[in-house]
Tab-separated table of C-alpha atoms and ligand atoms in Angstrom:
chain	number	residue	atom	x	y	z
N	1053	MET	CA	-55.261	-17.766	7.053
N	1054	ASP	CA	-53.740	-15.746	10.248
N	1055	TYR	CA	-51.078	-14.540	8.579
N	1056	ASN	CA	-50.215	-12.623	11.712
N	1057	LYS	CA	-49.232	-15.617	13.231
N	1058	PHE	CA	-46.141	-16.156	10.954
N	1059	PHE	CA	-44.591	-12.758	11.799
N	1060	ASP	CA	-45.114	-13.547	15.857
N	1061	ILE	CA	-43.409	-16.945	15.386
N	1062	ALA	CA	-40.611	-14.854	13.765
N	1063	VAL	CA	-40.146	-12.764	16.251
N	1064	ASN	CA	-40.544	-15.334	18.832
N	1065	ARG	CA	-37.849	-17.358	17.647
N	1066	LEU	CA	-35.507	-14.249	18.174
N	1067	HIS	CA	-36.697	-14.092	21.719
N	1068	ASP	CA	-36.189	-17.621	22.334
N	1069	GLU	CA	-32.573	-17.200	21.004
N	1070	ARG	CA	-32.133	-14.244	23.104
N	1071	ARG	CA	-31.315	-12.316	19.908
N	1072	TYR	CA	-34.258	-10.080	19.595
N	1073	ARG	CA	-32.694	-6.395	19.134
N	1074	VAL	CA	-33.637	-3.552	21.023
N	1075	PHE	CA	-32.533	0.326	19.728
N	1076	ALA	CA	-31.929	2.728	22.167
N	1077	ASP	CA	-33.783	6.008	21.339
N	1078	LEU	CA	-30.938	8.395	21.364
N	1079	GLU	CA	-30.378	11.890	20.345
N	1080	ARG	CA	-26.727	13.333	19.459
N	1081	ILE	CA	-25.792	16.992	20.536
N	1082	ALA	CA	-23.947	18.800	17.679
N	1083	GLY	CA	-20.676	20.076	19.274
N	1084	ARG	CA	-20.748	18.078	22.617
N	1085	PHE	CA	-19.484	14.155	20.982
N	1086	PRO	CA	-19.560	11.801	22.537
N	1087	HIS	CA	-22.356	12.921	24.661
N	1088	ALA	CA	-25.956	12.350	23.679
N	1089	VAL	CA	-29.310	12.679	25.420
N	1090	TRP	CA	-30.943	9.163	25.690
N	1091	HIS	CA	-34.814	9.093	25.891
N	1092	SER	CA	-35.158	6.292	28.518
N	1093	PRO	CA	-38.508	4.654	29.405
N	1094	LYS	CA	-37.943	7.135	32.693
N	1095	GLY	CA	-37.193	10.500	30.852
N	1096	GLU	CA	-34.466	12.249	28.912
N	1097	ARG	CA	-30.835	11.306	30.631
N	1098	ASN	CA	-27.181	12.344	29.815
N	1099	VAL	CA	-25.152	9.557	28.149
N	1100	ALA	CA	-21.525	8.913	26.570
N	1101	ILE	CA	-21.511	7.023	23.642
N	1102	TRP	CA	-18.739	4.623	23.121
N	1103	CYS	CA	-19.973	2.328	20.191
N	1104	SER	CA	-20.268	4.894	17.396
N	1105	ASN	CA	-18.903	4.526	13.647
N	1106	ASP	CA	-18.931	8.049	13.465
N	1107	TYR	CA	-15.315	7.209	14.235
N	1108	LEU	CA	-13.832	10.774	14.144
N	1109	GLY	CA	-16.961	12.899	15.249
N	1110	MET	CA	-16.851	14.283	11.908
N	1111	GLY	CA	-20.743	14.326	12.032
N	1112	GLN	CA	-20.745	17.215	13.952
N	1113	HIS	CA	-17.498	19.102	12.748
N	1114	PRO	CA	-18.430	22.817	11.845
N	1115	LYS	CA	-17.119	22.389	8.227
N	1116	VAL	CA	-19.485	19.634	7.578
N	1117	ILE	CA	-22.328	20.955	9.246
N	1118	GLY	CA	-21.440	24.279	7.111
N	1119	ALA	CA	-21.260	22.507	4.117
N	1120	MET	CA	-24.447	20.711	4.286
N	1121	VAL	CA	-26.481	23.705	5.648
N	1122	GLU	CA	-25.226	26.203	2.881
N	1123	THR	CA	-26.050	23.786	0.206
N	1124	ALA	CA	-29.537	22.746	1.227
N	1125	THR	CA	-30.409	26.723	1.850
N	1126	ARG	CA	-28.686	27.049	-1.914
N	1127	VAL	CA	-30.428	24.323	-3.969
N	1128	GLY	CA	-32.713	22.680	-1.485
N	1129	THR	CA	-33.230	19.087	0.100
N	1130	GLY	CA	-33.556	16.012	-2.076
N	1131	ALA	CA	-31.811	15.500	-5.359
N	1132	GLY	CA	-35.262	15.138	-7.494
N	1133	GLY	CA	-34.737	11.700	-8.716
N	1134	THR	CA	-32.331	9.160	-9.889
N	1135	ARG	CA	-29.552	10.236	-12.248
N	1136	ASN	CA	-31.266	8.800	-15.187
N	1137	ILE	CA	-34.183	11.117	-14.599
N	1138	ALA	CA	-33.231	14.312	-12.773
N	1139	GLY	CA	-29.368	14.288	-14.026
N	1140	THR	CA	-26.468	14.347	-11.609
N	1141	ASN	CA	-26.864	17.353	-9.335
N	1142	HIS	CA	-23.418	19.162	-9.083
N	1143	ALA	CA	-22.277	18.187	-5.532
N	1144	LEU	CA	-22.463	14.569	-6.643
N	1145	ILE	CA	-19.856	15.375	-8.994
N	1146	GLN	CA	-17.723	17.492	-6.924
N	1147	LEU	CA	-17.866	14.184	-4.398
N	1148	GLU	CA	-16.913	11.464	-6.985
N	1149	ARG	CA	-13.700	13.654	-8.042
N	1150	GLU	CA	-12.985	13.854	-4.398
N	1151	LEU	CA	-13.281	10.273	-3.941
N	1152	ALA	CA	-11.367	9.650	-6.985
N	1153	ASP	CA	-8.656	11.550	-6.115
N	1154	LEU	CA	-8.482	10.304	-2.660
N	1155	HIS	CA	-8.012	6.774	-4.114
N	1156	GLY	CA	-5.544	7.695	-6.894
N	1157	LYS	CA	-8.037	6.425	-9.504
N	1158	GLU	CA	-9.481	7.705	-12.688
N	1159	ALA	CA	-13.169	7.416	-11.538
N	1160	ALA	CA	-15.375	7.087	-8.514
N	1161	LEU	CA	-19.375	6.355	-8.353
N	1162	VAL	CA	-21.435	7.267	-5.353
N	1163	PHE	CA	-24.500	4.946	-4.048
N	1164	THR	CA	-26.799	5.617	-1.306
N	1165	SER	CA	-25.072	3.287	1.082
N	1166	GLY	CA	-21.937	1.324	1.467
N	1167	TYR	CA	-24.259	-1.735	1.633
N	1168	VAL	CA	-25.913	-0.789	-1.597
N	1169	SER	CA	-22.321	-0.121	-3.376
N	1170	ASN	CA	-21.135	-3.594	-2.412
N	1171	GLN	CA	-24.473	-5.381	-3.214
N	1172	THR	CA	-25.106	-4.162	-6.607
N	1173	GLY	CA	-21.245	-3.413	-7.229
N	1174	ILE	CA	-20.106	-6.522	-6.955
N	1175	ALA	CA	-23.177	-8.525	-8.476
N	1176	THR	CA	-22.361	-5.819	-11.409
N	1177	LEU	CA	-18.653	-6.194	-11.748
N	1178	ALA	CA	-19.108	-10.093	-11.478
N	1179	LYS	CA	-21.728	-10.489	-14.026
N	1180	LEU	CA	-19.895	-8.533	-16.578
N	1181	ILE	CA	-17.056	-10.779	-16.220
N	1182	PRO	CA	-18.118	-14.165	-18.279
N	1183	ASN	CA	-17.644	-17.215	-16.343
N	1184	CYS	CA	-16.218	-15.128	-13.022
N	1185	LEU	CA	-15.197	-17.164	-10.026
N	1186	ILE	CA	-15.164	-15.051	-6.747
N	1187	LEU	CA	-13.180	-15.645	-4.051
N	1188	SER	CA	-14.234	-14.223	-1.004
N	1189	ASP	CA	-12.963	-14.035	2.471
N	1190	ALA	CA	-14.693	-15.906	5.169
N	1191	LEU	CA	-15.430	-12.980	7.317
N	1192	ASN	CA	-16.519	-10.956	4.376
N	1193	HIS	CA	-19.452	-8.491	5.283
N	1194	ASN	CA	-23.296	-9.281	4.748
N	1195	SER	CA	-23.726	-6.469	1.669
N	1196	MET	CA	-20.491	-8.468	-0.009
N	1197	ILE	CA	-22.332	-11.832	0.230
N	1198	GLU	CA	-25.289	-10.204	-1.015
N	1199	GLY	CA	-23.275	-8.917	-3.925
N	1200	ILE	CA	-21.846	-12.480	-4.493
N	1201	ARG	CA	-24.826	-13.897	-4.105
N	1202	GLN	CA	-26.823	-11.666	-6.795
N	1203	SER	CA	-24.202	-12.092	-9.036
N	1204	GLY	CA	-24.980	-15.680	-9.633
N	1205	CYS	CA	-21.432	-16.619	-10.135
N	1206	GLU	CA	-19.898	-19.367	-8.674
N	1207	ARG	CA	-17.756	-18.649	-5.452
N	1208	ILE	CA	-15.168	-20.001	-3.110
N	1209	VAL	CA	-14.710	-18.821	0.349
N	1210	PHE	CA	-11.040	-18.828	1.272
N	1211	ARG	CA	-10.092	-19.077	5.112
N	1212	HIS	CA	-10.076	-15.465	6.756
N	1213	ASN	CA	-6.969	-13.431	5.770
N	1214	ASP	CA	-5.116	-16.831	5.023
N	1215	VAL	CA	-3.328	-16.257	1.753
N	1216	ALA	CA	-1.672	-19.796	1.746
N	1217	HIS	CA	-5.496	-20.948	1.294
N	1218	LEU	CA	-6.074	-18.182	-1.334
N	1219	GLU	CA	-3.159	-19.040	-3.403
N	1220	GLU	CA	-4.075	-22.900	-3.475
N	1221	LEU	CA	-7.698	-21.940	-4.561
N	1222	LEU	CA	-5.958	-19.559	-7.366
N	1223	ARG	CA	-3.696	-22.067	-8.360
N	1224	ALA	CA	-6.325	-24.739	-8.932
N	1225	HIS	CA	-7.930	-22.307	-11.676
N	1226	PRO	CA	-5.578	-21.039	-13.948
N	1227	ASP	CA	-7.660	-20.310	-16.865
N	1228	ARG	CA	-10.584	-18.751	-15.303
N	1229	PRO	CA	-11.488	-15.044	-14.823
N	1230	LYS	CA	-11.194	-14.340	-10.721
N	1231	LEU	CA	-12.147	-11.774	-8.624
N	1232	ILE	CA	-10.953	-11.449	-5.184
N	1233	VAL	CA	-12.861	-10.017	-2.748
N	1234	CYS	CA	-12.176	-8.837	0.767
N	1235	GLU	CA	-12.267	-6.122	3.550
N	1236	SER	CA	-9.122	-4.424	4.482
N	1237	LEU	CA	-10.204	-4.162	7.986
N	1238	TYR	CA	-12.962	-6.492	9.978
N	1239	SER	CA	-14.570	-4.268	12.323
N	1240	MET	CA	-15.915	-7.418	14.449
N	1241	ASP	CA	-12.361	-8.329	15.384
N	1242	GLY	CA	-10.268	-5.023	14.326
N	1243	ASP	CA	-7.828	-6.971	12.085
N	1244	ILE	CA	-6.587	-6.002	8.812
N	1245	ALA	CA	-6.129	-8.131	5.636
N	1246	PRO	CA	-2.775	-8.732	4.392
N	1247	LEU	CA	-3.239	-6.698	0.998
N	1248	ALA	CA	0.175	-6.676	-0.179
N	1249	LYS	CA	0.258	-10.366	-0.293
N	1250	ILE	CA	-3.265	-10.709	-1.764
N	1251	CYS	CA	-2.071	-7.955	-4.408
N	1252	ASP	CA	1.184	-10.518	-4.818
N	1253	LEU	CA	-1.281	-13.259	-5.951
N	1254	ALA	CA	-3.994	-11.324	-7.729
N	1255	GLU	CA	-0.838	-10.190	-9.979
N	1256	LYS	CA	0.982	-13.774	-10.006
N	1257	TYR	CA	-2.646	-15.612	-11.059
N	1258	GLY	CA	-4.042	-12.759	-13.108
N	1259	ALA	CA	-7.255	-11.954	-10.789
N	1260	MET	CA	-8.877	-8.649	-10.242
N	1261	THR	CA	-9.261	-7.420	-6.547
N	1262	TYR	CA	-12.210	-5.480	-4.992
N	1263	VAL	CA	-11.463	-4.031	-1.403
N	1264	ASP	CA	-14.082	-2.859	0.891
N	1265	GLU	CA	-12.323	0.032	2.847
N	1266	VAL	CA	-15.665	1.043	4.784
N	1267	HIS	CA	-13.984	0.748	8.347
N	1268	ALA	CA	-10.712	2.373	7.479
N	1269	VAL	CA	-11.300	5.084	4.912
N	1270	GLY	CA	-10.454	8.434	6.702
N	1271	MET	CA	-8.636	6.800	9.226
N	1272	TYR	CA	-5.714	5.197	7.939
N	1273	GLY	CA	-3.049	6.564	5.215
N	1274	PRO	CA	-1.384	10.148	5.365
N	1275	ARG	CA	-4.679	11.481	3.547
N	1276	GLY	CA	-7.285	9.119	5.070
N	1277	GLY	CA	-7.147	7.048	1.717
N	1278	GLY	CA	-7.498	3.813	4.244
N	1279	ILE	CA	-5.290	0.636	4.643
N	1280	ALA	CA	-4.641	0.453	1.201
N	1281	GLU	CA	-3.222	3.971	1.216
N	1282	ARG	CA	-1.265	3.107	4.347
N	1283	ASP	CA	0.415	0.224	2.968
N	1284	GLY	CA	1.224	1.325	-0.402
N	1285	VAL	CA	-1.261	-0.662	-2.102
N	1286	MET	CA	-3.608	1.594	-3.374
N	1287	HIS	CA	-2.510	1.591	-7.104
N	1288	ARG	CA	-2.562	-2.289	-7.172
N	1289	ILE	CA	-5.912	-2.696	-6.151
N	1290	ASP	CA	-8.708	-2.532	-8.953
N	1291	ILE	CA	-11.600	-1.545	-7.256
N	1292	LEU	CA	-11.671	0.044	-3.846
N	1293	GLU	CA	-14.678	0.417	-1.947
N	1294	GLY	CA	-16.001	2.744	1.104
N	1295	THR	CA	-18.562	4.704	2.792
N	1296	LEU	CA	-19.481	8.327	3.441
N	1297	ALA	CA	-21.333	7.114	6.576
N	1298	LYS	CA	-18.479	6.335	9.030
N	1299	ALA	CA	-15.459	8.424	9.191
N	1300	PHE	CA	-16.969	10.923	7.157
N	1301	GLY	CA	-20.007	11.280	9.241
N	1302	CYS	CA	-22.751	11.628	6.366
N	1303	LEU	CA	-24.621	8.927	4.591
N	1304	GLY	CA	-23.239	7.031	1.324
N	1305	GLY	CA	-21.247	4.444	-0.257
N	1306	TYR	CA	-19.086	4.297	-3.209
N	1307	ILE	CA	-16.456	2.481	-5.401
N	1308	ALA	CA	-13.131	3.920	-7.082
N	1309	GLY	CA	-11.242	2.313	-10.157
N	1310	LYS	CA	-10.256	2.455	-13.651
N	1311	ALA	CA	-12.859	5.005	-15.627
N	1312	ASN	CA	-14.068	2.160	-18.125
N	1313	VAL	CA	-14.750	0.020	-14.891
N	1314	ILE	CA	-16.873	2.634	-13.027
N	1315	ASP	CA	-18.489	3.341	-16.285
N	1316	ALA	CA	-19.742	0.063	-16.887
N	1317	VAL	CA	-20.912	-0.467	-13.243
N	1318	ARG	CA	-22.724	2.958	-13.913
N	1319	SER	CA	-24.511	1.741	-16.820
N	1320	HIS	CA	-25.421	-1.540	-15.464
N	1321	ALA	CA	-26.248	-1.704	-11.858
N	1322	PRO	CA	-29.561	-2.161	-10.880
N	1323	GLY	CA	-29.074	-0.574	-7.344
N	1324	PHE	CA	-27.540	2.342	-9.013
N	1325	ILE	CA	-29.990	3.225	-12.006
N	1326	PHE	CA	-32.974	2.745	-10.038
N	1327	THR	CA	-33.116	4.575	-6.980
N	1328	THR	CA	-32.884	8.221	-6.321
N	1329	ALA	CA	-29.466	9.854	-5.838
N	1330	LEU	CA	-27.752	11.360	-2.747
N	1331	PRO	CA	-29.389	14.938	-1.427
N	1332	PRO	CA	-27.050	17.313	-2.920
N	1333	ALA	CA	-26.578	18.727	0.999
N	1334	ILE	CA	-25.162	15.414	1.822
N	1335	CYS	CA	-22.851	15.234	-1.085
N	1336	SER	CA	-21.252	18.846	-0.078
N	1337	ALA	CA	-20.969	17.689	3.549
N	1338	ALA	CA	-19.264	14.377	2.734
N	1339	THR	CA	-16.757	16.350	0.255
N	1340	ALA	CA	-16.178	18.814	3.100
N	1341	ALA	CA	-15.411	15.999	5.430
N	1342	ILE	CA	-13.215	14.280	3.073
N	1343	ARG	CA	-10.958	17.279	2.067
N	1344	HIS	CA	-10.725	17.839	5.816
N	1345	LEU	CA	-9.270	14.570	6.390
N	1346	LYS	CA	-7.264	14.665	3.639
N	1347	SER	CA	-5.107	17.490	4.968
N	1348	SER	CA	-5.821	17.038	8.958
N	1349	GLY	CA	-4.082	14.232	10.849
N	1350	TRP	CA	-5.184	15.279	14.030
N	1351	GLU	CA	-8.368	13.120	14.443
N	1352	ARG	CA	-6.579	10.193	12.924
N	1353	GLU	CA	-3.410	10.567	15.462
N	1354	ARG	CA	-5.680	11.308	18.468
N	1355	GLN	CA	-8.202	8.299	17.912
N	1356	GLN	CA	-5.337	5.911	17.612
N	1357	ASP	CA	-4.233	7.464	20.885
N	1358	ARG	CA	-7.259	6.994	22.439
N	1359	ALA	CA	-8.094	3.435	21.342
N	1360	ALA	CA	-4.539	2.610	22.639
N	1361	ARG	CA	-5.504	4.144	26.023
N	1362	VAL	CA	-9.007	2.501	26.189
N	1363	LYS	CA	-6.995	-0.904	25.418
N	1364	ALA	CA	-4.496	-0.736	28.046
N	1365	ILE	CA	-6.525	0.730	30.691
N	1366	LEU	CA	-9.310	-2.046	30.278
N	1367	THR	CA	-6.420	-4.724	29.823
N	1368	ALA	CA	-4.648	-3.536	33.471
N	1369	ALA	CA	-8.124	-3.540	35.013
N	1370	GLY	CA	-8.285	-7.044	34.220
N	1371	LEU	CA	-11.043	-6.827	31.272
N	1372	PRO	CA	-10.870	-9.269	28.749
N	1373	VAL	CA	-10.100	-7.111	25.724
N	1374	MET	CA	-9.701	-9.394	22.515
N	1375	SER	CA	-6.512	-8.910	20.762
N	1376	SER	CA	-6.941	-5.913	18.004
N	1377	ASP	CA	-4.355	-4.182	15.588
N	1378	THR	CA	-6.557	-1.219	15.237
N	1379	HIS	CA	-8.936	1.295	16.671
N	1380	ILE	CA	-11.446	-1.020	17.280
N	1381	VAL	CA	-11.452	-2.681	20.935
N	1382	PRO	CA	-13.723	-5.811	21.262
N	1383	VAL	CA	-14.210	-7.044	24.935
N	1384	PHE	CA	-15.304	-10.720	25.135
N	1385	VAL	CA	-18.326	-12.064	26.743
N	1386	GLY	CA	-19.243	-15.229	25.211
N	1387	ASN	CA	-22.958	-15.272	26.042
N	1388	PRO	CA	-25.846	-13.445	24.407
N	1389	GLU	CA	-27.943	-12.741	27.330
N	1390	LEU	CA	-24.985	-11.563	29.677
N	1391	CYS	CA	-23.926	-9.544	26.829
N	1392	LYS	CA	-27.088	-7.622	26.570
N	1393	LYS	CA	-27.538	-7.553	30.200
N	1394	ALA	CA	-24.036	-5.946	30.560
N	1395	CYS	CA	-24.936	-3.279	28.085
N	1396	ASP	CA	-28.250	-2.752	29.912
N	1397	ILE	CA	-26.549	-1.864	33.272
N	1398	LEU	CA	-24.103	0.100	31.663
N	1399	LEU	CA	-26.528	2.418	30.021
N	1400	GLU	CA	-29.261	2.470	32.880
N	1401	GLU	CA	-26.714	2.873	36.083
N	1402	HIS	CA	-23.697	4.448	34.188
N	1403	GLY	CA	-24.933	6.592	31.420
N	1404	ILE	CA	-22.684	4.544	29.198
N	1405	TYR	CA	-23.926	3.532	25.725
N	1406	ILE	CA	-22.474	0.360	24.027
N	1407	GLN	CA	-24.580	-1.803	21.966
N	1408	PRO	CA	-24.209	-5.798	22.364
N	1409	ILE	CA	-22.609	-7.536	19.360
N	1410	ASN	CA	-24.613	-10.738	19.365
N	1411	TYR	CA	-25.306	-13.744	16.869
N	1412	PRO	CA	-25.522	-13.553	13.660
N	1413	THR	CA	-23.221	-10.472	13.529
N	1414	VAL	CA	-20.347	-12.565	15.169
N	1415	PRO	CA	-20.360	-16.382	15.815
N	1416	LYS	CA	-22.407	-17.752	18.570
N	1417	GLY	CA	-20.184	-18.015	21.543
N	1418	THR	CA	-17.943	-15.180	20.917
N	1419	GLU	CA	-20.679	-12.366	21.885
N	1420	ARG	CA	-18.828	-8.865	22.845
N	1421	LEU	CA	-18.938	-5.321	23.529
N	1422	ARG	CA	-17.478	-3.645	20.549
N	1423	ILE	CA	-16.166	-0.618	21.803
N	1424	THR	CA	-14.774	2.617	19.184
N	1425	PRO	CA	-13.242	5.085	21.349
N	1426	SER	CA	-13.174	8.467	19.374
N	1427	PRO	CA	-10.500	11.934	19.543
N	1428	TYR	CA	-13.246	13.277	21.723
N	1429	HIS	CA	-13.308	10.776	24.476
N	1430	ASP	CA	-10.836	12.212	27.193
N	1431	ASP	CA	-9.079	10.492	29.812
N	1432	VAL	CA	-11.788	10.823	32.587
N	1433	LEU	CA	-14.511	9.269	30.084
N	1434	ILE	CA	-11.881	6.580	29.789
N	1435	ASP	CA	-11.693	6.014	33.474
N	1436	GLN	CA	-15.135	6.094	34.200
N	1437	LEU	CA	-15.638	3.409	31.253
N	1438	ALA	CA	-13.082	1.260	32.857
N	1439	GLU	CA	-14.535	1.731	36.435
N	1440	ALA	CA	-17.909	0.703	35.377
N	1441	MET	CA	-17.272	-2.202	33.188
N	1442	LEU	CA	-15.324	-3.900	35.992
N	1443	GLN	CA	-18.350	-3.162	38.142
N	1444	VAL	CA	-20.617	-4.990	35.696
N	1445	TRP	CA	-18.231	-7.767	35.027
N	1446	GLU	CA	-18.010	-8.441	39.026
N	1447	ARG	CA	-21.639	-8.090	39.270
N	1448	LEU	CA	-22.588	-10.303	36.391
N	1449	ASN	CA	-19.565	-12.870	37.493
N	1450	LEU	CA	-18.495	-12.376	33.913
N	1451	PRO	CA	-14.406	-13.825	34.002
N	1452	LEU	CA	-11.747	-11.154	34.517
N	1453	HIS	CA	-8.063	-11.959	33.710
N	1454	ALA	CA	-5.277	-11.184	36.379
N	1455	LYS	CA	-4.813	-7.665	36.864
N	1456	SER	CA	-1.668	-6.344	35.463
N	1457	LEU	CA	1.097	-4.973	38.239
N	1458	ALA	CA	0.779	-1.387	36.485
N	1459	ALA	CA	-2.718	-1.459	37.749
N	1460	GLU	CA	-2.369	-2.725	41.300
F	2092	PLP	N1	-19.002	-2.963	4.445
F	2092	PLP	C1	-18.696	-3.280	5.723
F	2092	PLP	C2	-17.589	-4.308	6.059
F	2092	PLP	C3	-19.593	-2.770	6.983
F	2092	PLP	O1	-19.401	-3.162	8.059
F	2092	PLP	C4	-20.711	-1.979	6.497
F	2092	PLP	C5	-21.264	-1.327	7.729
F	2092	PLP	O2	-21.278	-1.479	8.741
F	2092	PLP	C6	-21.132	-1.668	5.199
F	2092	PLP	C7	-20.066	-2.448	4.138
F	2092	PLP	C8	-22.400	-0.930	4.597
F	2092	PLP	O3	-21.687	0.186	4.620
F	2092	PLP	P1	-22.931	1.526	4.929
F	2092	PLP	O4	-23.444	1.656	6.355
F	2092	PLP	O5	-22.595	2.811	4.619
F	2092	PLP	O6	-24.342	0.980	4.437
């Protein structure tokens, strides 16, 4: 049996469908965000990163680096095992307290990633509710879909952000326990869920709510509690889920909610029980980032300002910026090959790194560039981005809108 052939076929299929992914070999430079070194096939080059999910540059904040180094120097590197075996390192206890406080909840539980927190968190919660029906937004992230699948519960998908459809489905199942699962901020389109209306429906029809705030924690709300904090509905949502890997610049994920619910997940979730805990140094770094962003609004305000400027300048230049209510700036391409080609030219000829977003991350025909301006992208970088993108669009014959008068 030629086993190799199966793997070659699988990879060749991706090449044929123009979906084969190539990762750039990059090295970030602490203190010079968003600049990085690209180890290109032709040698080292300086580039500007325009698609990082370290949205606020906290991964290079002196307080965060300082906390990581100090803790690693004091207690060492790894956690020494699962929490069942090694106990809970103190830095993790402090982190969970910080997270519970951030979301105004009784308790929080940290996992090794946001992906794992959704996968094992949703699966465990839903399994513990007898005969649970899961109502899931059509654009939920793969980690949530996997969690739902692993729960083995019945699930119905409601149209994206469509509360009328959600209500129809809730009304049709009056006597069953129900769990509504959605995100607060959808990262590929940059749109926001109507959380207050979803809470109204959950209360009216007796459903539990689970909201993924991965792309919003640290960035929205007066203390960085996310969209739910911004919209004043944090206390109405049963389980809030987030990551420590994006705006908090570290690694790990978590859920926050009532103490008994969190304790039940802690006691039953395989993705929590059977894996080594986060290293203490990462926990301390994440705690430092969360604490900083609870009191400092500068990063949030400046990031919104930069995102607004990028949207305005690219739109004025005639580039097809897709509508977005948030810090995410998607620019439409609509073809996987051209999307990859545009990104290759931007990197090789302009020193601008933006990862192409192709299927299955977004539906076929909606391929795009996803730009995430940070507080540290200055006016010069933004002008360079617009100029380079315009040149690439013209060279690849990609459609441009009519330029607005402001840009003439
Ligand atoms: N939830 C959503 C909506 C995401 O987009 C992602 C990843 O990007 C995750 C969860 C997983 O989070 P993490 O990267 O911490 O594993």
